PDB file of C-alpha atoms (C1' of nucleotides) in Angstrom:
ATOM      1  CA  MET A  29     112.297  79.178  75.262  1.00 70.00           C
ATOM      2  CA  ALA A  30     114.701  82.267  73.536  1.00 72.00           C
ATOM      3  CA  THR A  31     116.693  83.407  76.171  1.00 86.00           C
ATOM      4  CA  ASN A  32     117.064  86.977  75.299  1.00 94.00           C
ATOM      5  CA  THR A  33     119.458  89.795  77.016  1.00 96.00           C
ATOM      6  CA  TYR A  34     118.733  93.555  76.773  1.00 97.00           C
ATOM      7  CA  SER A  35     121.084  96.250  77.927  1.00 97.00           C
ATOM      8  CA  ILE A  36     119.861  98.914  80.483  1.00 98.00           C
ATOM      9  CA  SER A  37     118.857 101.222  77.652  1.00 97.00           C
ATOM     10  CA  ASP A  38     117.028  98.626  75.866  1.00 97.00           C
ATOM     11  CA  LEU A  39     114.676  98.381  78.646  1.00 98.00           C
ATOM     12  CA  ALA A  40     114.691 101.940  79.737  1.00 98.00           C
ATOM     13  CA  LYS A  41     113.345 102.849  76.070  1.00 97.00           C
ATOM     14  CA  GLU A  42     110.977  99.939  76.004  1.00 97.00           C
ATOM     15  CA  PHE A  43     109.172 100.987  79.345  1.00 98.00           C
ATOM     16  CA  ASP A  44     109.479 104.451  79.244  1.00 97.00           C
ATOM     17  CA  VAL A  45     111.914 105.149  82.552  1.00 98.00           C
ATOM     18  CA  THR A  46     115.239 106.240  82.733  1.00 97.00           C
ATOM     19  CA  THR A  47     118.328 104.287  83.259  1.00 98.00           C
ATOM     20  CA  ARG A  48     118.985 105.796  86.491  1.00 98.00           C
ATOM     21  CA  THR A  49     115.597 104.433  87.668  1.00 98.00           C
ATOM     22  CA  ILE A  50     116.431 100.990  86.732  1.00 98.00           C
ATOM     23  CA  ARG A  51     119.793 101.019  88.542  1.00 98.00           C
ATOM     24  CA  PHE A  52     118.028 102.669  91.359  1.00 98.00           C
ATOM     25  CA  TYR A  53     115.874  99.302  91.479  1.00 98.00           C
ATOM     26  CA  GLU A  54     118.960  97.457  91.423  1.00 98.00           C
ATOM     27  CA  SER A  55     120.413  98.940  94.250  1.00 97.00           C
ATOM     28  CA  GLU A  56     117.051  98.582  96.094  1.00 97.00           C
ATOM     29  CA  GLY A  57     117.407  95.107  95.532  1.00 97.00           C
ATOM     30  CA  LEU A  58     114.425  94.431  93.166  1.00 97.00           C
ATOM     31  CA  ILE A  59     116.384  93.673  90.205  1.00 97.00           C
ATOM     32  CA  SER A  60     119.608  91.539  89.892  1.00 97.00           C
ATOM     33  CA  PRO A  61     121.171  91.615  85.997  1.00 97.00           C
ATOM     34  CA  ALA A  62     123.855  89.585  85.196  1.00 97.00           C
ATOM     35  CA  ARG A  63     127.667  91.427  84.561  1.00 97.00           C
ATOM     36  CA  ASN A  64     129.367  91.509  81.345  1.00 95.00           C
ATOM     37  CA  GLY A  65     132.745  93.205  83.167  1.00 94.00           C
ATOM     38  CA  GLN A  66     130.998  96.242  84.467  1.00 95.00           C
ATOM     39  CA  THR A  67     128.363  96.533  82.134  1.00 97.00           C
ATOM     40  CA  ARG A  68     124.453  95.074  83.206  1.00 98.00           C
ATOM     41  CA  VAL A  69     123.124  92.444  81.176  1.00 98.00           C
ATOM     42  CA  TYR A  70     119.272  91.632  81.529  1.00 98.00           C
ATOM     43  CA  SER A  71     117.559  88.567  81.118  1.00 97.00           C
ATOM     44  CA  ASP A  72     113.980  87.897  80.548  1.00 96.00           C
ATOM     45  CA  THR A  73     113.174  87.450  84.099  1.00 96.00           C
ATOM     46  CA  ASP A  74     114.759  90.823  84.838  1.00 97.00           C
ATOM     47  CA  ARG A  75     112.639  92.401  82.208  1.00 97.00           C
ATOM     48  CA  VAL A  76     109.439  90.959  83.722  1.00 97.00           C
ATOM     49  CA  ASN A  77     110.507  91.723  87.234  1.00 97.00           C
ATOM     50  CA  LEU A  78     111.201  95.348  85.862  1.00 98.00           C
ATOM     51  CA  LYS A  79     107.282  94.922  84.494  1.00 97.00           C
ATOM     52  CA  LEU A  80     105.987  93.894  87.967  1.00 97.00           C
ATOM     53  CA  ILE A  81     107.622  96.883  89.424  1.00 98.00           C
ATOM     54  CA  LEU A  82     105.961  99.167  86.730  1.00 98.00           C
ATOM     55  CA  ARG A  83     102.794  98.005  87.086  1.00 97.00           C
ATOM     56  CA  GLY A  84     102.853  98.377  90.918  1.00 97.00           C
ATOM     57  CA  LYS A  85     103.594 101.687  90.569  1.00 97.00           C
ATOM     58  CA  ARG A  86     100.740 102.355  88.448  1.00 97.00           C
ATOM     59  CA  LEU A  87      98.703 100.887  91.515  1.00 97.00           C
ATOM     60  CA  GLY A  88     100.485 102.994  93.962  1.00 97.00           C
ATOM     61  CA  PHE A  89     102.683 100.194  95.389  1.00 97.00           C
ATOM     62  CA  SER A  90     105.805 101.264  96.871  1.00 97.00           C
ATOM     63  CA  LEU A  91     108.960  99.642  96.143  1.00 98.00           C
ATOM     64  CA  SER A  92     109.292  97.697  99.086  1.00 97.00           C
ATOM     65  CA  GLU A  93     105.538  96.406  98.400  1.00 96.00           C
ATOM     66  CA  SER A  94     106.664  95.269  94.771  1.00 97.00           C
ATOM     67  CA  LYS A  95     109.730  93.667  96.233  1.00 96.00           C
ATOM     68  CA  GLU A  96     107.414  91.530  98.516  1.00 94.00           C
ATOM     69  CA  LEU A  97     105.088  90.943  94.992  1.00 93.00           C
ATOM     70  CA  ILE A  98     108.594  89.845  93.130  1.00 94.00           C
ATOM     71  CA  ASN A  99     109.246  87.636  95.745  1.00 90.00           C
ATOM     72  CA  LEU A 100     106.032  85.932  96.058  1.00 88.00           C
ATOM     73  CA  TYR A 101     106.510  84.803  92.513  1.00 84.00           C
ATOM     74  CA  ASP A 102     110.015  83.504  93.158  1.00 76.00           C
ATOM     75  CA  PRO A 103     110.534  79.824  92.820  1.00 64.00           C
ATOM     76  CA  VAL A 104     108.898  78.473  95.963  1.00 69.00           C
ATOM     77  CA  SER A 105     111.668  77.613  98.415  1.00 72.00           C
ATOM     78  CA  GLY A 106     110.884  77.163 102.083  1.00 77.00           C
ATOM     79  CA  ASN A 107     109.272  75.053 104.797  1.00 85.00           C
ATOM     80  CA  LYS A 108     105.415  75.021 105.637  1.00 87.00           C
ATOM     81  CA  LYS A 109     105.313  77.512 107.682  1.00 88.00           C
ATOM     82  CA  GLN A 110     107.221  80.000 105.605  1.00 88.00           C
ATOM     83  CA  LEU A 111     104.568  79.020 102.934  1.00 90.00           C
ATOM     84  CA  GLN A 112     101.755  79.442 105.085  1.00 90.00           C
ATOM     85  CA  THR A 113     103.112  83.080 105.572  1.00 90.00           C
ATOM     86  CA  LEU A 114     103.425  83.654 101.746  1.00 91.00           C
ATOM     87  CA  ILE A 115      99.774  82.322 101.354  1.00 93.00           C
ATOM     88  CA  GLU A 116      98.725  85.000 104.272  1.00 93.00           C
ATOM     89  CA  LYS A 117     100.603  87.646 102.127  1.00 93.00           C
ATOM     90  CA  ILE A 118      99.107  86.716  99.048  1.00 94.00           C
ATOM     91  CA  GLY A 119      95.683  87.081 100.971  1.00 95.00           C
ATOM     92  CA  GLU A 120      96.352  90.572 101.913  1.00 95.00           C
ATOM     93  CA  ARG A 121      97.569  91.439  98.080  1.00 96.00           C
ATOM     94  CA  ARG A 122      94.239  90.275  97.175  1.00 97.00           C
ATOM     95  CA  ARG A 123      92.308  92.063  99.414  1.00 97.00           C
ATOM     96  CA  MET A 124      93.895  95.261  98.512  1.00 97.00           C
ATOM     97  CA  LEU A 125      93.401  94.767  95.376  1.00 98.00           C
ATOM     98  CA  GLU A 126      89.562  93.843  95.825  1.00 98.00           C
ATOM     99  CA  GLN A 127      89.333  97.296  97.605  1.00 97.00           C
ATOM    100  CA  GLN A 128      91.244  98.971  94.601  1.00 98.00           C
ATOM    101  CA  MET A 129      88.359  97.228  92.407  1.00 98.00           C
ATOM    102  CA  LYS A 130      85.919  99.096  94.464  1.00 98.00           C
ATOM    103  CA  ASP A 131      87.328 102.343  94.261  1.00 98.00           C
ATOM    104  CA  ILE A 132      87.696 102.283  90.687  1.00 98.00           C
ATOM    105  CA  LYS A 133      84.324 101.258  90.024  1.00 98.00           C
ATOM    106  CA  VAL A 134      82.876 104.048  92.357  1.00 98.00           C
ATOM    107  CA  MET A 135      85.402 106.614  90.663  1.00 97.00           C
ATOM    108  CA  GLN A 136      84.350 105.912  87.126  1.00 97.00           C
ATOM    109  CA  HIS A 137      80.578 105.936  88.202  1.00 97.00           C
ATOM    110  CA  GLU A 138      81.268 109.676  89.629  1.00 95.00           C
ATOM    111  CA  LEU A 139      83.220 110.454  86.391  1.00 95.00           C
ATOM    112  CA  ASP A 140      80.109 109.586  84.764  1.00 95.00           C
ATOM    113  CA  GLU A 141      78.114 112.062  86.837  1.00 94.00           C
ATOM    114  CA  ALA A 142      80.649 114.823  86.407  1.00 93.00           C
ATOM    115  CA  GLU A 143      80.839 114.333  82.611  1.00 94.00           C
ATOM    116  CA  ALA A 144      76.977 114.193  82.614  1.00 93.00           C
ATOM    117  CA  ARG A 145      76.878 117.479  84.339  1.00 91.00           C
ATOM    118  CA  CYS A 146      79.030 118.941  82.278  1.00 91.00           C
ATOM    119  CA  VAL A 147      77.351 118.145  79.110  1.00 92.00           C
ATOM    120  CA  GLU A 148      74.262 119.309  80.541  1.00 90.00           C
ATOM    121  CA  ALA A 149      75.992 122.848  81.394  1.00 90.00           C
ATOM    122  CA  ILE A 150      77.219 122.999  77.685  1.00 90.00           C
ATOM    123  CA  ASN A 151      73.602 122.057  76.602  1.00 91.00           C
ATOM    124  CA  ASN A 152      72.189 124.788  78.679  1.00 89.00           C
ATOM    125  CA  ILE A 153      74.941 127.444  77.201  1.00 85.00           C
ATOM    126  CA  VAL A 154      74.338 126.769  73.792  1.00 73.00           C
TER     127      VAL A 154
ATOM    128  CA  MET B  14      69.436 116.615 103.883  1.00 68.00           C
ATOM    129  CA  ALA B  15      71.231 117.427 107.487  1.00 70.00           C
ATOM    130  CA  THR B  16      73.462 119.640 107.662  1.00 85.00           C
ATOM    131  CA  ASN B  17      75.994 117.943 109.859  1.00 94.00           C
ATOM    132  CA  THR B  18      79.348 119.149 111.253  1.00 96.00           C
ATOM    133  CA  TYR B  19      82.319 117.762 112.497  1.00 97.00           C
ATOM    134  CA  SER B  20      85.681 118.238 114.542  1.00 97.00           C
ATOM    135  CA  ILE B  21      88.975 117.548 113.257  1.00 98.00           C
ATOM    136  CA  SER B  22      89.356 114.672 115.450  1.00 97.00           C
ATOM    137  CA  ASP B  23      86.098 113.469 114.284  1.00 97.00           C
ATOM    138  CA  LEU B  24      87.057 113.194 110.818  1.00 98.00           C
ATOM    139  CA  ALA B  25      90.392 111.769 112.001  1.00 97.00           C
ATOM    140  CA  LYS B  26      88.955 108.906 113.946  1.00 97.00           C
ATOM    141  CA  GLU B  27      86.360 108.003 111.067  1.00 97.00           C
ATOM    142  CA  PHE B  28      89.231 107.857 108.552  1.00 97.00           C
ATOM    143  CA  ASP B  29      91.923 106.785 110.485  1.00 97.00           C
ATOM    144  CA  VAL B  30      94.487 109.552 109.464  1.00 98.00           C
ATOM    145  CA  THR B  31      95.864 112.101 111.902  1.00 97.00           C
ATOM    146  CA  THR B  32      94.827 115.929 112.552  1.00 97.00           C
ATOM    147  CA  ARG B  33      98.040 116.664 111.126  1.00 98.00           C
ATOM    148  CA  THR B  34      97.129 115.062 107.871  1.00 98.00           C
ATOM    149  CA  ILE B  35      93.711 116.912 107.686  1.00 98.00           C
ATOM    150  CA  ARG B  36      95.411 120.204 108.239  1.00 98.00           C
ATOM    151  CA  PHE B  37      97.974 119.712 105.725  1.00 98.00           C
ATOM    152  CA  TYR B  38      95.268 118.768 103.322  1.00 98.00           C
ATOM    153  CA  GLU B  39      93.831 122.072 103.978  1.00 98.00           C
ATOM    154  CA  SER B  40      97.233 123.817 103.570  1.00 97.00           C
ATOM    155  CA  GLU B  41      97.375 122.345 100.255  1.00 97.00           C
ATOM    156  CA  GLY B  42      93.939 123.921  99.035  1.00 97.00           C
ATOM    157  CA  LEU B  43      92.137 120.443  99.135  1.00 97.00           C
ATOM    158  CA  ILE B  44      89.765 121.508 101.561  1.00 97.00           C
ATOM    159  CA  SER B  45      88.485 124.372 102.967  1.00 97.00           C
ATOM    160  CA  PRO B  46      86.767 123.979 106.595  1.00 97.00           C
ATOM    161  CA  ALA B  47      84.839 127.096 107.906  1.00 97.00           C
ATOM    162  CA  ARG B  48      85.967 128.455 111.242  1.00 97.00           C
ATOM    163  CA  ASN B  49      84.652 129.000 114.516  1.00 95.00           C
ATOM    164  CA  GLY B  50      86.752 131.382 115.770  1.00 94.00           C
ATOM    165  CA  GLN B  51      89.950 129.672 115.428  1.00 94.00           C
ATOM    166  CA  THR B  52      88.488 126.079 115.619  1.00 97.00           C
ATOM    167  CA  ARG B  53      88.017 124.411 112.328  1.00 98.00           C
ATOM    168  CA  VAL B  54      84.339 123.225 111.640  1.00 98.00           C
ATOM    169  CA  TYR B  55      84.103 120.414 108.927  1.00 98.00           C
ATOM    170  CA  SER B  56      80.619 120.081 106.728  1.00 97.00           C
ATOM    171  CA  ASP B  57      79.384 117.300 104.995  1.00 96.00           C
ATOM    172  CA  THR B  58      80.931 118.193 102.075  1.00 95.00           C
ATOM    173  CA  ASP B  59      84.592 118.686 103.239  1.00 97.00           C
ATOM    174  CA  ARG B  60      83.835 115.060 104.762  1.00 97.00           C
ATOM    175  CA  VAL B  61      83.287 113.849 101.159  1.00 96.00           C
ATOM    176  CA  ASN B  62      86.050 115.909  99.834  1.00 97.00           C
ATOM    177  CA  LEU B  63      88.503 113.996 102.410  1.00 98.00           C
ATOM    178  CA  LYS B  64      86.904 110.571 101.338  1.00 97.00           C
ATOM    179  CA  LEU B  65      87.694 111.508  98.050  1.00 97.00           C
ATOM    180  CA  ILE B  66      91.483 112.084  98.737  1.00 98.00           C
ATOM    181  CA  LEU B  67      91.833 109.133 100.679  1.00 98.00           C
ATOM    182  CA  ARG B  68      90.131 107.117  97.746  1.00 97.00           C
ATOM    183  CA  GLY B  69      92.679 108.320  95.633  1.00 97.00           C
ATOM    184  CA  LYS B  70      95.375 107.810  97.659  1.00 97.00           C
ATOM    185  CA  ARG B  71      94.337 103.970  97.676  1.00 97.00           C
ATOM    186  CA  LEU B  72      94.853 104.378  94.264  1.00 97.00           C
ATOM    187  CA  GLY B  73      98.115 105.873  94.357  1.00 97.00           C
ATOM    188  CA  PHE B  74      96.894 109.439  93.339  1.00 97.00           C
ATOM    189  CA  SER B  75      98.906 112.571  94.102  1.00 97.00           C
ATOM    190  CA  LEU B  76      97.392 115.458  96.067  1.00 98.00           C
ATOM    191  CA  SER B  77      97.532 117.554  93.077  1.00 96.00           C
ATOM    192  CA  GLU B  78      95.553 115.037  91.069  1.00 96.00           C
ATOM    193  CA  SER B  79      92.785 114.098  94.094  1.00 97.00           C
ATOM    194  CA  LYS B  80      92.515 118.189  93.865  1.00 96.00           C
ATOM    195  CA  GLU B  81      92.001 117.833  90.080  1.00 94.00           C
ATOM    196  CA  LEU B  82      89.292 115.328  90.885  1.00 93.00           C
ATOM    197  CA  ILE B  83      87.516 117.088  93.328  1.00 94.00           C
ATOM    198  CA  ASN B  84      87.387 120.039  91.034  1.00 90.00           C
ATOM    199  CA  LEU B  85      85.901 117.822  88.767  1.00 88.00           C
ATOM    200  CA  TYR B  86      82.866 117.211  90.885  1.00 83.00           C
ATOM    201  CA  ASP B  87      82.666 120.971  91.920  1.00 75.00           C
ATOM    202  CA  PRO B  88      79.703 122.988  90.980  1.00 64.00           C
ATOM    203  CA  VAL B  89      79.775 123.380  87.048  1.00 68.00           C
ATOM    204  CA  SER B  90      80.950 127.083  86.232  1.00 72.00           C
ATOM    205  CA  GLY B  91      82.723 128.001  83.251  1.00 77.00           C
ATOM    206  CA  ASN B  92      82.241 128.708  79.496  1.00 85.00           C
ATOM    207  CA  LYS B  93      82.337 126.052  76.854  1.00 87.00           C
ATOM    208  CA  LYS B  94      85.883 125.955  76.462  1.00 88.00           C
ATOM    209  CA  GLN B  95      86.203 125.047  80.085  1.00 88.00           C
ATOM    210  CA  LEU B  96      83.681 122.663  80.099  1.00 90.00           C
ATOM    211  CA  GLN B  97      85.529 120.727  77.211  1.00 90.00           C
ATOM    212  CA  THR B  98      88.601 120.821  78.795  1.00 90.00           C
ATOM    213  CA  LEU B  99      86.934 119.588  82.116  1.00 91.00           C
ATOM    214  CA  ILE B 100      85.353 116.792  79.878  1.00 93.00           C
ATOM    215  CA  GLU B 101      88.904 115.810  78.373  1.00 93.00           C
ATOM    216  CA  LYS B 102      90.213 115.637  82.084  1.00 93.00           C
ATOM    217  CA  ILE B 103      87.498 113.214  83.084  1.00 94.00           C
ATOM    218  CA  GLY B 104      88.170 111.201  79.775  1.00 95.00           C
ATOM    219  CA  GLU B 105      92.112 111.061  80.976  1.00 95.00           C
ATOM    220  CA  ARG B 106      91.280 109.733  84.239  1.00 96.00           C
ATOM    221  CA  ARG B 107      88.835 107.197  82.741  1.00 97.00           C
ATOM    222  CA  ARG B 108      91.846 105.939  80.892  1.00 97.00           C
ATOM    223  CA  MET B 109      93.767 105.455  83.704  1.00 97.00           C
ATOM    224  CA  LEU B 110      91.008 104.047  85.867  1.00 98.00           C
ATOM    225  CA  GLU B 111      90.980 101.260  82.917  1.00 98.00           C
ATOM    226  CA  GLN B 112      94.418 100.719  82.562  1.00 97.00           C
ATOM    227  CA  GLN B 113      94.629 100.222  86.654  1.00 98.00           C
ATOM    228  CA  MET B 114      91.734  97.797  85.818  1.00 98.00           C
ATOM    229  CA  LYS B 115      93.778  95.813  83.738  1.00 98.00           C
ATOM    230  CA  ASP B 116      96.808  95.977  85.959  1.00 98.00           C
ATOM    231  CA  ILE B 117      94.532  94.794  88.947  1.00 98.00           C
ATOM    232  CA  LYS B 118      93.232  91.963  86.739  1.00 98.00           C
ATOM    233  CA  VAL B 119      96.518  90.810  86.026  1.00 98.00           C
ATOM    234  CA  MET B 120      97.897  90.680  89.082  1.00 97.00           C
ATOM    235  CA  GLN B 121      94.753  88.756  90.568  1.00 97.00           C
ATOM    236  CA  HIS B 122      95.355  86.249  87.938  1.00 97.00           C
ATOM    237  CA  GLU B 123      99.403  86.100  89.030  1.00 95.00           C
ATOM    238  CA  LEU B 124      98.588  85.860  92.579  1.00 95.00           C
ATOM    239  CA  ASP B 125      96.264  82.966  92.045  1.00 96.00           C
ATOM    240  CA  GLU B 126      99.526  81.087  90.204  1.00 94.00           C
ATOM    241  CA  ALA B 127     101.437  82.074  93.046  1.00 93.00           C
ATOM    242  CA  GLU B 128      98.848  80.784  95.513  1.00 94.00           C
ATOM    243  CA  ALA B 129      99.032  77.549  93.876  1.00 93.00           C
ATOM    244  CA  ARG B 130     102.492  76.964  93.464  1.00 91.00           C
ATOM    245  CA  CYS B 131     102.509  77.483  97.443  1.00 91.00           C
ATOM    246  CA  VAL B 132      99.732  74.855  97.976  1.00 92.00           C
ATOM    247  CA  GLU B 133     101.755  72.666  95.683  1.00 90.00           C
ATOM    248  CA  ALA B 134     104.738  72.952  97.597  1.00 90.00           C
ATOM    249  CA  ILE B 135     103.371  72.518 100.790  1.00 90.00           C
ATOM    250  CA  ASN B 136     101.278  69.172  99.274  1.00 90.00           C
ATOM    251  CA  ASN B 137     104.865  68.147  98.469  1.00 89.00           C
ATOM    252  CA  ILE B 138     106.167  68.567 101.915  1.00 86.00           C
ATOM    253  CA  VAL B 139     103.494  66.581 103.707  1.00 73.00           C
TER     254      VAL B 139
ATOM    255  C1'  DT C  17     141.309 107.533  64.306  1.00 84.72           C
ATOM    256  C1'  DC C  18     138.768 110.100  66.592  1.00 84.72           C
ATOM    257  C1'  DA C  19     134.275 111.858  68.664  1.00 84.72           C
ATOM    258  C1'  DA C  20     129.881 110.993  70.099  1.00 84.72           C
ATOM    259  C1'  DA C  21     127.158 107.353  72.438  1.00 84.72           C
ATOM    260  C1'  DA C  22     126.360 104.783  75.785  1.00 84.72           C
ATOM    261  C1'  DG C  23     128.275 102.394  80.248  1.00 84.72           C
ATOM    262  C1'  DC C  24     130.021 103.021  85.113  1.00 84.72           C
ATOM    263  C1'  DT C  25     130.572 104.787  89.979  1.00 84.72           C
ATOM    264  C1'  DT C  26     129.908 108.342  93.815  1.00 84.72           C
ATOM    265  C1'  DA C  27     127.741 111.846  95.696  1.00 84.72           C
ATOM    266  C1'  DC C  28     124.975 115.623  96.561  1.00 84.72           C
ATOM    267  C1'  DG C  29     119.863 117.626  95.288  1.00 84.72           C
ATOM    268  C1'  DT C  30     114.923 117.594  95.285  1.00 84.72           C
ATOM    269  C1'  DT C  31     109.896 116.876  95.915  1.00 84.72           C
ATOM    270  C1'  DA C  32     105.593 114.996  98.072  1.00 84.72           C
ATOM    271  C1'  DA C  33     103.376 113.885 102.127  1.00 84.72           C
ATOM    272  C1'  DC C  34     103.401 113.848 106.237  1.00 84.72           C
ATOM    273  C1'  DG C  35     105.670 113.329 111.409  1.00 84.72           C
ATOM    274  C1'  DT C  36     107.321 115.308 115.333  1.00 84.72           C
ATOM    275  C1'  DC C  37     108.519 119.030 118.371  1.00 84.72           C
ATOM    276  C1'  DA C  38     107.548 123.539 121.005  1.00 84.72           C
ATOM    277  C1'  DA C  39     104.381 126.993 122.786  1.00 84.72           C
ATOM    278  C1'  DC C  40     100.329 128.433 123.612  1.00 84.72           C
ATOM    279  C1'  DG C  41      95.051 129.345 123.856  1.00 84.72           C
ATOM    280  C1'  DT C  42      90.131 127.151 125.807  1.00 84.72           C
ATOM    281  C1'  DA C  43      87.023 123.968 127.913  1.00 84.72           C
ATOM    282  C1'  DA C  44      84.973 120.802 130.462  1.00 84.72           C
ATOM    283  C1'  DA C  45      85.364 117.674 134.378  1.00 84.72           C
ATOM    284  C1'  DG C  46      86.867 116.258 138.995  1.00 84.72           C
TER     285       DG C  46
ATOM    286  C1'  DC D   9      91.115 125.853 140.343  1.00 84.72           C
ATOM    287  C1'  DT D  10      93.922 122.776 138.047  1.00 84.72           C
ATOM    288  C1'  DT D  11      94.409 118.804 135.441  1.00 84.72           C
ATOM    289  C1'  DT D  12      93.111 116.795 131.250  1.00 84.72           C
ATOM    290  C1'  DA D  13      91.680 116.957 126.424  1.00 84.72           C
ATOM    291  C1'  DC D  14      91.653 119.277 122.453  1.00 84.72           C
ATOM    292  C1'  DG D  15      92.332 123.104 119.671  1.00 84.72           C
ATOM    293  C1'  DT D  16      95.475 126.614 117.212  1.00 84.72           C
ATOM    294  C1'  DT D  17     100.344 127.978 114.479  1.00 84.72           C
ATOM    295  C1'  DG D  18     104.866 127.726 113.199  1.00 84.72           C
ATOM    296  C1'  DA D  19     108.720 125.355 111.763  1.00 84.72           C
ATOM    297  C1'  DC D  20     112.129 122.057 111.502  1.00 84.72           C
ATOM    298  C1'  DG D  21     112.657 116.836 110.402  1.00 84.72           C
ATOM    299  C1'  DT D  22     111.948 112.492 107.564  1.00 84.72           C
ATOM    300  C1'  DT D  23     111.423 108.977 104.022  1.00 84.72           C
ATOM    301  C1'  DA D  24     110.619 107.611  99.301  1.00 84.72           C
ATOM    302  C1'  DA D  25     111.956 107.511  95.000  1.00 84.72           C
ATOM    303  C1'  DC D  26     114.283 109.145  92.001  1.00 84.72           C
ATOM    304  C1'  DG D  27     117.300 113.705  89.583  1.00 84.72           C
ATOM    305  C1'  DT D  28     121.650 115.707  88.241  1.00 84.72           C
ATOM    306  C1'  DA D  29     126.109 116.726  87.782  1.00 84.72           C
ATOM    307  C1'  DA D  30     130.957 115.102  87.948  1.00 84.72           C
ATOM    308  C1'  DG D  31     134.399 112.344  86.209  1.00 84.72           C
ATOM    309  C1'  DC D  32     135.916 108.331  83.982  1.00 84.72           C
ATOM    310  C1'  DT D  33     136.206 104.079  80.636  1.00 84.72           C
ATOM    311  C1'  DT D  34     134.637 101.306  76.948  1.00 84.72           C
ATOM    312  C1'  DT D  35     132.157 100.847  72.361  1.00 84.72           C
ATOM    313  C1'  DT D  36     130.695 102.192  68.033  1.00 84.72           C
ATOM    314  C1'  DG D  37     129.714 104.341  63.305  1.00 84.72           C
ATOM    315  C1'  DA D  38     131.676 107.807  60.327  1.00 84.72           C
TER     316       DA D  38
END
DNA sequence: TCAAAAGCTTACGTTAACGTCAACGTAAAG
DNA sequence: CTTTACGTTGACGTTAACGTAAGCTTTTGA
């Protein structure tokens, strides 16, 4: 496993966000890059976490929700009770994702219908 | 088709939002209920549109995006060019939904893994 | 070598999506 | 007949998620 590092603008370009955005995520505690003096140095882990955040964003997750998600993937540390709580949270997420799945399928179906109406209307014109 | 009507609090209760929210959606031009004097009277169409908005919200759509969606389902009025544009927009939406689908599947997989790690950690304790 | 590019911090600005009063009208129920 | 519930219109407040700008240091390519 090559231990790559990235500058802030590397990641900004790769994921098409501004450096401001990446620094903001850090200030909110979602990423914790190393430092070379003042300069931030991002690891593969940081990069993956950023990826997680942005995937969360595409699904309408808030940053604090994404933060929880990141913590779910963290090294498992804690007692039994904490682990149970984690499993419950995972269950919640799963239920949310399933609801979103349903929503998407319904929408796709509706888009099909909408497109069909459009096509028909065009045919009626021509 | 029974032409039902609803009060604002009817809909608020049914969809678990505040009346303020519903009025806000109207002020943003997403719903246009009839009036009985001052009082708003909602039709089935209004109800469906509200449903659309909230489904959009669950998928992280902005209100203006949901507004576009509502317009996609509207009675097909317009010339050929407009209809082509509409079809393109529908295509965009479809691509977004497909991306979201992918995101969800990846997340579900990751949740599976996270849960497995939790379960294993618990077993190591006990 | 020196100007442009990239990095940093601090701080105020902005937008979306409502929340939260205030102040008032109306209608039914006790 | 008056309290209680529901409705209305402003209008200001709030939070999240950055944008934007200032002012300074560091790095780098011509």
